[in-house]
Amino acid sequence: MKLQRKNRLRATALGALAVSGALVLTACGSDDNTSGSTGGNGGKTAAASNIKCDDAKGQLPASGSSAQKNAMDLWAKNYMAGCKGVEINYKSSSSGEGIVAFNQGTVGFAGSDSALKPEEVADSKKICKGGQGINLPMVGGPIAIGFHLEGVDSLTLDAPTLAKIFDGKIKKWNDQAIAKLNTGAKLPDKAIQPFHRSEDSGTTQNLGKYLGAAAPSDWKYEAEKKWPAPGGQAASGSSGVAAQVKQVDGAIGYFELSYATSQSISTVDINTGGAAPVKATSENASKAIAAAKIKGTGKDLALDLDYTTKAEGAYPIVLVTYEVVCDKGNKAETLSTVKSFLNYTAGDEGQKLLTEAGYAPIPAEINAKVRETIASLS
């Protein structure tokens, strides 16, 4: 009953927010359902009772990762309910586009599913006067492998089989490699239709890191944001890939769990070589992310994830989405709002929302360093 209730909460929250493209969220009176609200900055609401608005004001443009879109929608709505007069405008596009916008100086922060590359850090120094772009891990979660196969509700795959499917080497659903992992399942003689992202994507890169680490003999491609393998069909954004998987019988694709949850898409259990196949859940992703190590230096908090974990219940296909900001040299007109908003998203209230939305909170030890870094931004 608890699981059913949790799923209903997720579906309700995400279904109401499932919109695409740029989302401009404005605070309005209907968001404030607390009779005792004082209004204005610092006013309390039932949704965001402990938000510290500080000197936040005006518009805060941001863009990037579609992986964190559903989390950002919830965060922005709650934040603006508590901080009247502030507008958070997060354009959900892709990690690559977000970093380009950041390094062009058109956004206050960017969302990215992969840490900045050395050349991107170098470019950021032109915008971050006296400083550079840094990575703040803010959202964790599983990359779900969604599938649509009429008559099949449960499916287990391992890394080598997934690699061969996405590389076009396994073409039919009743292939012997799939059948071995799904004893007793009635797999149809149907063509597999794999879908991937059409644009540069951190989600693509993280899937590539998993396949390269867990199936090195079968996935020979470098882990890049651009989809590397021939064949398959492309769709724009995680929402586009999920929509295609939802519609097409025989389809398989990859996207964040929140998209599978909101659209009732079946997801693959992963055989890691451990005691039992692992389901794509927030809790299981958290077990894998908890083992992450900080590889960034200075104020940069980029993480090193273990994609080959065989720990019991640890779901290995995970990503961490970063907010990219300047450590020094942030724009004066948006600095206060950036710090206030990110303090909320990294705070207890903001992180608690993630599990219900199909994501995984950042481990407490790492998140404490995120908060310290946000406080030091200048």
Short mmCIF file of C-alpha atoms in Angstrom, two decimals:
data_model
loop_
_atom_site.label_atom_id
_atom_site.label_comp_id
_atom_site.label_asym_id
_atom_site.label_seq_id
_atom_site.Cartn_x
_atom_site.Cartn_y
_atom_site.Cartn_z
CA MET A 1 0.00 0.00 0.00
CA LYS A 2 2.86 2.39 0.81
CA LEU A 3 4.47 1.72 -2.56
CA GLN A 4 1.17 2.25 -4.38
CA ARG A 5 0.63 5.52 -2.53
CA LYS A 6 4.17 6.65 -3.35
CA ASN A 7 3.68 5.85 -7.03
CA ARG A 8 0.41 7.79 -7.06
CA LEU A 9 2.17 10.78 -5.51
CA ARG A 10 4.91 10.62 -8.10
CA ALA A 11 2.50 10.32 -10.99
CA THR A 12 0.36 13.17 -9.70
CA ALA A 13 3.29 15.50 -9.11
CA LEU A 14 5.04 14.76 -12.39
CA GLY A 15 1.96 14.49 -14.56
CA ALA A 16 0.96 17.99 -13.58
CA LEU A 17 4.39 19.27 -14.56
CA ALA A 18 5.08 17.33 -17.73
CA VAL A 19 5.60 20.13 -20.19
CA SER A 20 8.43 20.57 -22.67
CA GLY A 21 10.85 23.26 -23.81
CA ALA A 22 11.33 26.46 -21.92
CA LEU A 23 9.31 26.76 -18.77
CA VAL A 24 8.78 30.17 -17.27
CA LEU A 25 7.38 29.71 -13.81
CA THR A 26 5.90 32.77 -12.18
CA ALA A 27 4.83 33.11 -8.59
CA CYS A 28 1.16 33.78 -8.16
CA GLY A 29 -1.27 34.06 -5.30
CA SER A 30 -2.79 30.65 -5.95
CA ASP A 31 0.53 29.02 -5.01
CA ASP A 32 0.22 30.34 -1.47
CA ASN A 33 -2.15 28.10 0.43
CA THR A 34 -1.08 29.03 3.92
CA SER A 35 -3.56 31.27 5.66
CA GLY A 36 -0.82 32.80 7.78
CA SER A 37 1.44 33.78 4.88
CA THR A 38 3.04 37.18 5.22
CA GLY A 39 3.76 37.55 1.51
CA GLY A 40 6.86 39.11 -0.01
CA ASN A 41 10.38 37.76 0.33
CA GLY A 42 10.55 35.58 3.38
CA GLY A 43 6.82 34.79 3.29
CA LYS A 44 6.06 31.23 4.28
CA THR A 45 3.92 28.76 2.36
CA ALA A 46 2.87 25.21 2.96
CA ALA A 47 5.06 24.10 0.04
CA ALA A 48 8.18 26.05 0.98
CA SER A 49 8.10 26.96 4.65
CA ASN A 50 11.82 27.30 5.30
CA ILE A 51 13.14 28.97 2.15
CA LYS A 52 15.58 31.80 2.81
CA CYS A 53 15.00 34.30 0.03
CA ASP A 54 17.70 36.71 1.28
CA ASP A 55 18.17 39.39 -1.43
CA ALA A 56 16.78 37.29 -4.29
CA LYS A 57 14.90 39.33 -6.87
CA GLY A 58 13.95 39.57 -10.52
CA GLN A 59 14.51 36.93 -13.17
CA LEU A 60 17.04 34.11 -13.05
CA PRO A 61 17.61 32.52 -16.48
CA ALA A 62 19.09 29.02 -16.55
CA SER A 63 19.21 26.18 -19.05
CA GLY A 64 20.57 22.74 -19.78
CA SER A 65 19.94 19.15 -18.80
CA SER A 66 16.52 17.69 -19.48
CA ALA A 67 17.41 14.95 -16.98
CA GLN A 68 16.73 17.29 -14.07
CA LYS A 69 13.73 19.00 -15.66
CA ASN A 70 11.08 17.38 -13.48
CA ALA A 71 13.07 18.16 -10.33
CA MET A 72 13.67 21.73 -11.49
CA ASP A 73 9.95 22.21 -12.18
CA LEU A 74 9.08 21.23 -8.60
CA TRP A 75 11.90 23.26 -7.10
CA ALA A 76 11.10 26.41 -9.06
CA LYS A 77 7.40 26.24 -8.23
CA ASN A 78 8.03 25.84 -4.51
CA TYR A 79 10.80 28.43 -4.41
CA MET A 80 8.75 31.09 -6.15
CA ALA A 81 5.79 30.39 -3.89
CA GLY A 82 8.02 31.36 -0.98
CA CYS A 83 9.97 34.17 -2.67
CA LYS A 84 7.51 36.56 -4.25
CA GLY A 85 8.79 38.68 -7.10
CA VAL A 86 11.39 36.13 -8.21
CA GLU A 87 11.10 34.27 -11.52
CA ILE A 88 13.12 31.13 -12.20
CA ASN A 89 13.28 30.48 -15.94
CA TYR A 90 14.89 27.08 -16.59
CA LYS A 91 15.00 26.10 -20.25
CA SER A 92 15.13 22.32 -20.53
CA SER A 93 17.24 21.52 -23.57
CA SER A 94 20.41 19.45 -23.18
CA SER A 95 23.59 19.48 -21.15
CA GLY A 96 25.61 20.58 -24.16
CA GLU A 97 23.34 23.53 -24.89
CA GLY A 98 23.30 24.53 -21.23
CA ILE A 99 27.10 24.70 -21.02
CA VAL A 100 27.26 26.70 -24.26
CA ALA A 101 24.75 29.18 -22.83
CA PHE A 102 26.71 29.39 -19.57
CA ASN A 103 29.97 30.08 -21.35
CA GLN A 104 28.26 32.72 -23.45
CA GLY A 105 27.12 34.46 -20.28
CA THR A 106 23.39 34.27 -21.05
CA VAL A 107 22.35 32.23 -17.97
CA GLY A 108 22.94 32.43 -14.23
CA PHE A 109 23.68 28.71 -14.04
CA ALA A 110 23.54 25.66 -16.28
CA GLY A 111 22.36 22.12 -15.67
CA SER A 112 24.64 19.35 -16.95
CA ASP A 113 24.63 15.56 -16.60
CA SER A 114 28.40 15.46 -16.95
CA ALA A 115 31.18 17.53 -15.45
CA LEU A 116 32.80 20.33 -17.40
CA LYS A 117 35.64 19.30 -19.71
CA PRO A 118 39.00 21.08 -19.38
CA GLU A 119 38.34 23.12 -22.52
CA GLU A 120 34.91 24.13 -21.19
CA VAL A 121 36.51 25.25 -17.92
CA ALA A 122 38.99 27.31 -19.94
CA ASP A 123 36.13 28.96 -21.87
CA SER A 124 34.29 29.73 -18.63
CA LYS A 125 37.12 31.97 -17.43
CA LYS A 126 36.06 34.56 -20.00
CA ILE A 127 32.69 34.85 -18.25
CA CYS A 128 33.71 34.12 -14.65
CA LYS A 129 35.93 37.15 -14.12
CA GLY A 130 38.71 36.12 -11.75
CA GLY A 131 37.30 32.61 -11.42
CA GLN A 132 36.01 29.65 -13.43
CA GLY A 133 33.06 27.36 -13.88
CA ILE A 134 32.63 24.64 -11.25
CA ASN A 135 30.37 21.59 -10.89
CA LEU A 136 27.90 21.30 -8.01
CA PRO A 137 26.24 17.85 -7.82
CA MET A 138 22.56 18.51 -7.16
CA VAL A 139 20.40 15.68 -8.55
CA GLY A 140 21.11 11.97 -8.62
CA GLY A 141 19.13 9.16 -10.10
CA PRO A 142 18.88 6.09 -12.27
CA ILE A 143 18.98 6.12 -16.04
CA ALA A 144 16.08 3.80 -16.72
CA ILE A 145 16.11 1.50 -19.72
CA GLY A 146 12.50 1.73 -20.82
CA PHE A 147 10.88 -0.79 -23.15
CA HIS A 148 7.55 -1.41 -24.85
CA LEU A 149 6.90 -5.03 -25.77
CA GLU A 150 3.30 -6.17 -25.99
CA GLY A 151 2.72 -9.18 -23.73
CA VAL A 152 5.96 -8.68 -21.78
CA ASP A 153 5.80 -6.68 -18.55
CA SER A 154 9.07 -7.74 -16.94
CA LEU A 155 12.49 -7.90 -18.57
CA THR A 156 16.05 -8.49 -17.32
CA LEU A 157 19.15 -7.53 -19.31
CA ASP A 158 22.86 -7.29 -18.56
CA ALA A 159 25.49 -4.86 -19.81
CA PRO A 160 26.81 -7.00 -22.72
CA THR A 161 23.29 -7.64 -24.01
CA LEU A 162 22.34 -3.97 -23.71
CA ALA A 163 25.51 -2.99 -25.54
CA LYS A 164 24.71 -5.34 -28.41
CA ILE A 165 21.11 -4.11 -28.58
CA PHE A 166 22.09 -0.43 -28.77
CA ASP A 167 24.91 -1.25 -31.22
CA GLY A 168 22.50 -3.06 -33.53
CA LYS A 169 24.13 -6.47 -33.03
CA ILE A 170 21.04 -8.02 -31.40
CA LYS A 171 18.05 -7.34 -33.62
CA LYS A 172 15.18 -9.52 -32.39
CA TRP A 173 13.47 -9.70 -29.00
CA ASN A 174 13.59 -13.50 -28.95
CA ASP A 175 17.39 -13.53 -29.43
CA GLN A 176 19.07 -16.30 -27.45
CA ALA A 177 21.04 -13.83 -25.32
CA ILE A 178 17.84 -12.14 -24.14
CA ALA A 179 16.04 -15.48 -23.66
CA LYS A 180 18.82 -16.77 -21.37
CA LEU A 181 18.30 -13.82 -19.04
CA ASN A 182 14.50 -14.21 -19.03
CA THR A 183 13.76 -17.90 -18.48
CA GLY A 184 10.08 -18.67 -18.98
CA ALA A 185 9.23 -15.36 -20.64
CA LYS A 186 7.31 -15.48 -23.93
CA LEU A 187 9.54 -13.27 -26.05
CA PRO A 188 8.07 -12.44 -29.48
CA ASP A 189 9.85 -12.77 -32.82
CA LYS A 190 9.74 -9.01 -33.17
CA ALA A 191 12.32 -6.49 -34.34
CA ILE A 192 13.99 -4.39 -31.64
CA GLN A 193 13.67 -0.67 -32.27
CA PRO A 194 16.27 1.18 -30.17
CA PHE A 195 15.88 4.92 -29.62
CA HIS A 196 18.60 7.37 -28.62
CA ARG A 197 18.99 11.11 -28.08
CA SER A 198 19.35 13.24 -31.21
CA GLU A 199 21.30 16.07 -29.55
CA ASP A 200 24.39 16.18 -27.34
CA SER A 201 23.31 14.71 -24.02
CA GLY A 202 24.87 14.03 -20.67
CA THR A 203 22.42 11.14 -20.28
CA THR A 204 23.89 9.58 -23.42
CA GLN A 205 27.39 10.10 -22.05
CA ASN A 206 26.55 8.47 -18.72
CA LEU A 207 24.98 5.47 -20.44
CA GLY A 208 28.15 5.22 -22.53
CA LYS A 209 30.29 5.29 -19.39
CA TYR A 210 28.26 2.40 -17.95
CA LEU A 211 28.40 0.30 -21.12
CA GLY A 212 32.11 0.99 -21.60
CA ALA A 213 32.92 0.03 -18.02
CA ALA A 214 30.57 -2.95 -17.61
CA ALA A 215 30.78 -4.37 -21.14
CA PRO A 216 34.15 -3.27 -22.55
CA SER A 217 34.30 -6.16 -25.04
CA ASP A 218 30.94 -5.24 -26.57
CA TRP A 219 30.90 -1.42 -26.39
CA LYS A 220 33.97 0.04 -28.07
CA TYR A 221 32.83 3.66 -28.25
CA GLU A 222 34.15 6.58 -26.26
CA ALA A 223 31.70 8.00 -23.70
CA GLU A 224 30.68 11.23 -25.43
CA LYS A 225 27.55 13.36 -25.36
CA LYS A 226 26.82 12.64 -29.02
CA TRP A 227 25.30 9.20 -29.69
CA PRO A 228 28.14 7.11 -31.18
CA ALA A 229 26.62 3.90 -32.53
CA PRO A 230 25.19 3.43 -36.04
CA GLY A 231 21.54 2.67 -36.64
CA GLY A 232 18.67 3.13 -34.23
CA GLN A 233 16.27 6.06 -34.24
CA ALA A 234 16.81 9.49 -32.71
CA ALA A 235 14.46 11.66 -30.67
CA SER A 236 14.90 15.03 -29.00
CA GLY A 237 15.35 15.17 -25.24
CA SER A 238 14.56 12.54 -22.65
CA SER A 239 10.90 13.42 -23.12
CA GLY A 240 11.14 12.66 -26.84
CA VAL A 241 12.82 9.29 -26.33
CA ALA A 242 10.27 8.35 -23.66
CA ALA A 243 7.38 9.36 -25.93
CA GLN A 244 8.68 7.12 -28.73
CA VAL A 245 9.16 4.15 -26.41
CA LYS A 246 5.65 4.68 -25.06
CA GLN A 247 4.15 4.63 -28.57
CA VAL A 248 6.19 2.04 -30.48
CA ASP A 249 5.76 -1.70 -29.87
CA GLY A 250 9.21 -3.29 -29.84
CA ALA A 251 10.95 -0.12 -28.70
CA ILE A 252 13.72 0.33 -26.16
CA GLY A 253 15.38 3.56 -25.01
CA TYR A 254 17.04 5.34 -22.11
CA PHE A 255 15.89 8.25 -19.97
CA GLU A 256 15.64 9.32 -16.36
CA LEU A 257 13.30 7.32 -14.14
CA SER A 258 10.93 10.27 -13.69
CA TYR A 259 9.94 10.02 -17.37
CA ALA A 260 9.19 6.31 -17.03
CA THR A 261 7.22 6.90 -13.83
CA SER A 262 5.10 9.73 -15.19
CA GLN A 263 4.23 7.83 -18.40
CA SER A 264 3.90 4.31 -16.90
CA ILE A 265 6.69 2.90 -19.07
CA SER A 266 8.09 -0.53 -18.11
CA THR A 267 11.78 -0.54 -17.17
CA VAL A 268 14.49 -3.16 -17.47
CA ASP A 269 15.98 -4.88 -14.41
CA ILE A 270 19.77 -4.99 -14.64
CA ASN A 271 21.75 -8.19 -14.03
CA THR A 272 24.97 -6.85 -12.50
CA GLY A 273 26.39 -10.25 -11.66
CA GLY A 274 25.22 -9.81 -8.09
CA ALA A 275 22.79 -11.97 -6.16
CA ALA A 276 19.69 -10.78 -8.04
CA PRO A 277 18.75 -8.41 -10.88
CA VAL A 278 18.34 -4.81 -9.72
CA LYS A 279 15.34 -2.62 -10.45
CA ALA A 280 15.61 1.00 -11.50
CA THR A 281 14.46 2.82 -8.37
CA SER A 282 15.57 5.95 -6.55
CA GLU A 283 16.57 3.89 -3.53
CA ASN A 284 18.70 1.49 -5.59
CA ALA A 285 20.37 4.36 -7.43
CA SER A 286 21.20 5.97 -4.08
CA LYS A 287 23.11 2.83 -3.08
CA ALA A 288 25.34 3.22 -6.12
CA ILE A 289 25.76 7.00 -5.83
CA ALA A 290 26.68 6.70 -2.14
CA ALA A 291 29.96 5.08 -3.20
CA ALA A 292 30.91 8.04 -5.43
CA LYS A 293 34.16 9.89 -4.77
CA ILE A 294 34.87 13.59 -5.37
CA LYS A 295 37.39 13.90 -8.19
CA GLY A 296 37.19 17.67 -8.63
CA THR A 297 39.76 19.98 -7.09
CA GLY A 298 39.32 23.21 -5.15
CA LYS A 299 35.66 24.20 -5.12
CA ASP A 300 34.83 21.89 -8.01
CA LEU A 301 32.81 18.89 -6.77
CA ALA A 302 32.72 16.64 -9.84
CA LEU A 303 32.14 13.00 -8.86
CA ASP A 304 33.63 9.66 -9.89
CA LEU A 305 30.90 7.00 -10.11
CA ASP A 306 31.38 3.21 -10.01
CA TYR A 307 29.46 1.79 -12.97
CA THR A 308 30.64 -1.78 -12.34
CA THR A 309 29.28 -2.17 -8.82
CA LYS A 310 27.91 -5.56 -7.87
CA ALA A 311 26.74 -4.43 -4.43
CA GLU A 312 23.41 -5.89 -3.42
CA GLY A 313 20.54 -3.70 -4.58
CA ALA A 314 22.81 -1.09 -6.20
CA TYR A 315 21.47 0.04 -9.60
CA PRO A 316 24.56 0.73 -11.73
CA ILE A 317 23.24 2.95 -14.55
CA VAL A 318 23.19 6.23 -12.69
CA LEU A 319 23.89 9.84 -13.37
CA VAL A 320 24.49 12.89 -11.27
CA THR A 321 23.30 16.19 -12.66
CA TYR A 322 25.37 19.22 -11.81
CA GLU A 323 24.55 22.89 -11.56
CA VAL A 324 27.39 24.75 -13.23
CA VAL A 325 28.22 28.14 -11.70
CA CYS A 326 31.18 30.50 -11.42
CA ASP A 327 33.18 30.11 -8.22
CA LYS A 328 34.07 33.81 -8.59
CA GLY A 329 32.84 36.43 -11.02
CA ASN A 330 29.12 35.60 -11.03
CA LYS A 331 26.95 38.38 -12.41
CA ALA A 332 26.10 40.86 -9.66
CA GLU A 333 22.47 41.15 -10.74
CA THR A 334 21.78 37.41 -10.33
CA LEU A 335 24.32 36.29 -7.71
CA SER A 336 21.98 36.66 -4.72
CA THR A 337 19.20 34.78 -6.50
CA VAL A 338 21.56 32.00 -7.66
CA LYS A 339 22.82 31.47 -4.10
CA SER A 340 19.34 31.61 -2.56
CA PHE A 341 17.79 29.22 -5.10
CA LEU A 342 20.65 26.70 -4.98
CA ASN A 343 20.66 26.86 -1.18
CA TYR A 344 17.05 25.71 -1.37
CA THR A 345 17.67 22.93 -3.93
CA ALA A 346 20.63 21.62 -1.92
CA GLY A 347 18.79 22.01 1.37
CA ASP A 348 16.80 19.41 3.25
CA GLU A 349 13.43 20.42 1.77
CA GLY A 350 14.73 20.51 -1.79
CA GLN A 351 16.51 17.18 -1.55
CA LYS A 352 13.53 15.45 0.09
CA LEU A 353 11.44 16.20 -3.00
CA LEU A 354 13.77 14.17 -5.20
CA THR A 355 12.81 10.67 -4.09
CA GLU A 356 9.10 11.27 -4.66
CA ALA A 357 9.94 12.61 -8.13
CA GLY A 358 11.90 9.51 -9.16
CA TYR A 359 15.36 10.92 -8.43
CA ALA A 360 17.95 10.22 -5.74
CA PRO A 361 19.20 12.77 -3.20
CA ILE A 362 22.89 13.60 -3.17
CA PRO A 363 24.65 11.70 -0.32
CA ALA A 364 24.77 13.80 2.85
CA GLU A 365 28.57 14.01 3.09
CA ILE A 366 28.89 15.33 -0.46
CA ASN A 367 25.85 17.58 -0.11
CA ALA A 368 27.38 19.27 2.93
CA LYS A 369 30.30 20.34 0.74
CA VAL A 370 27.86 21.57 -1.92
CA ARG A 371 26.21 23.87 0.61
CA GLU A 372 29.56 25.20 1.80
CA THR A 373 30.54 25.98 -1.77
CA ILE A 374 27.25 27.74 -2.54
CA ALA A 375 27.77 29.98 0.50
CA SER A 376 31.21 30.97 -0.84
CA LEU A 377 30.12 31.94 -4.36
CA SER A 378 31.00 35.49 -5.26
#
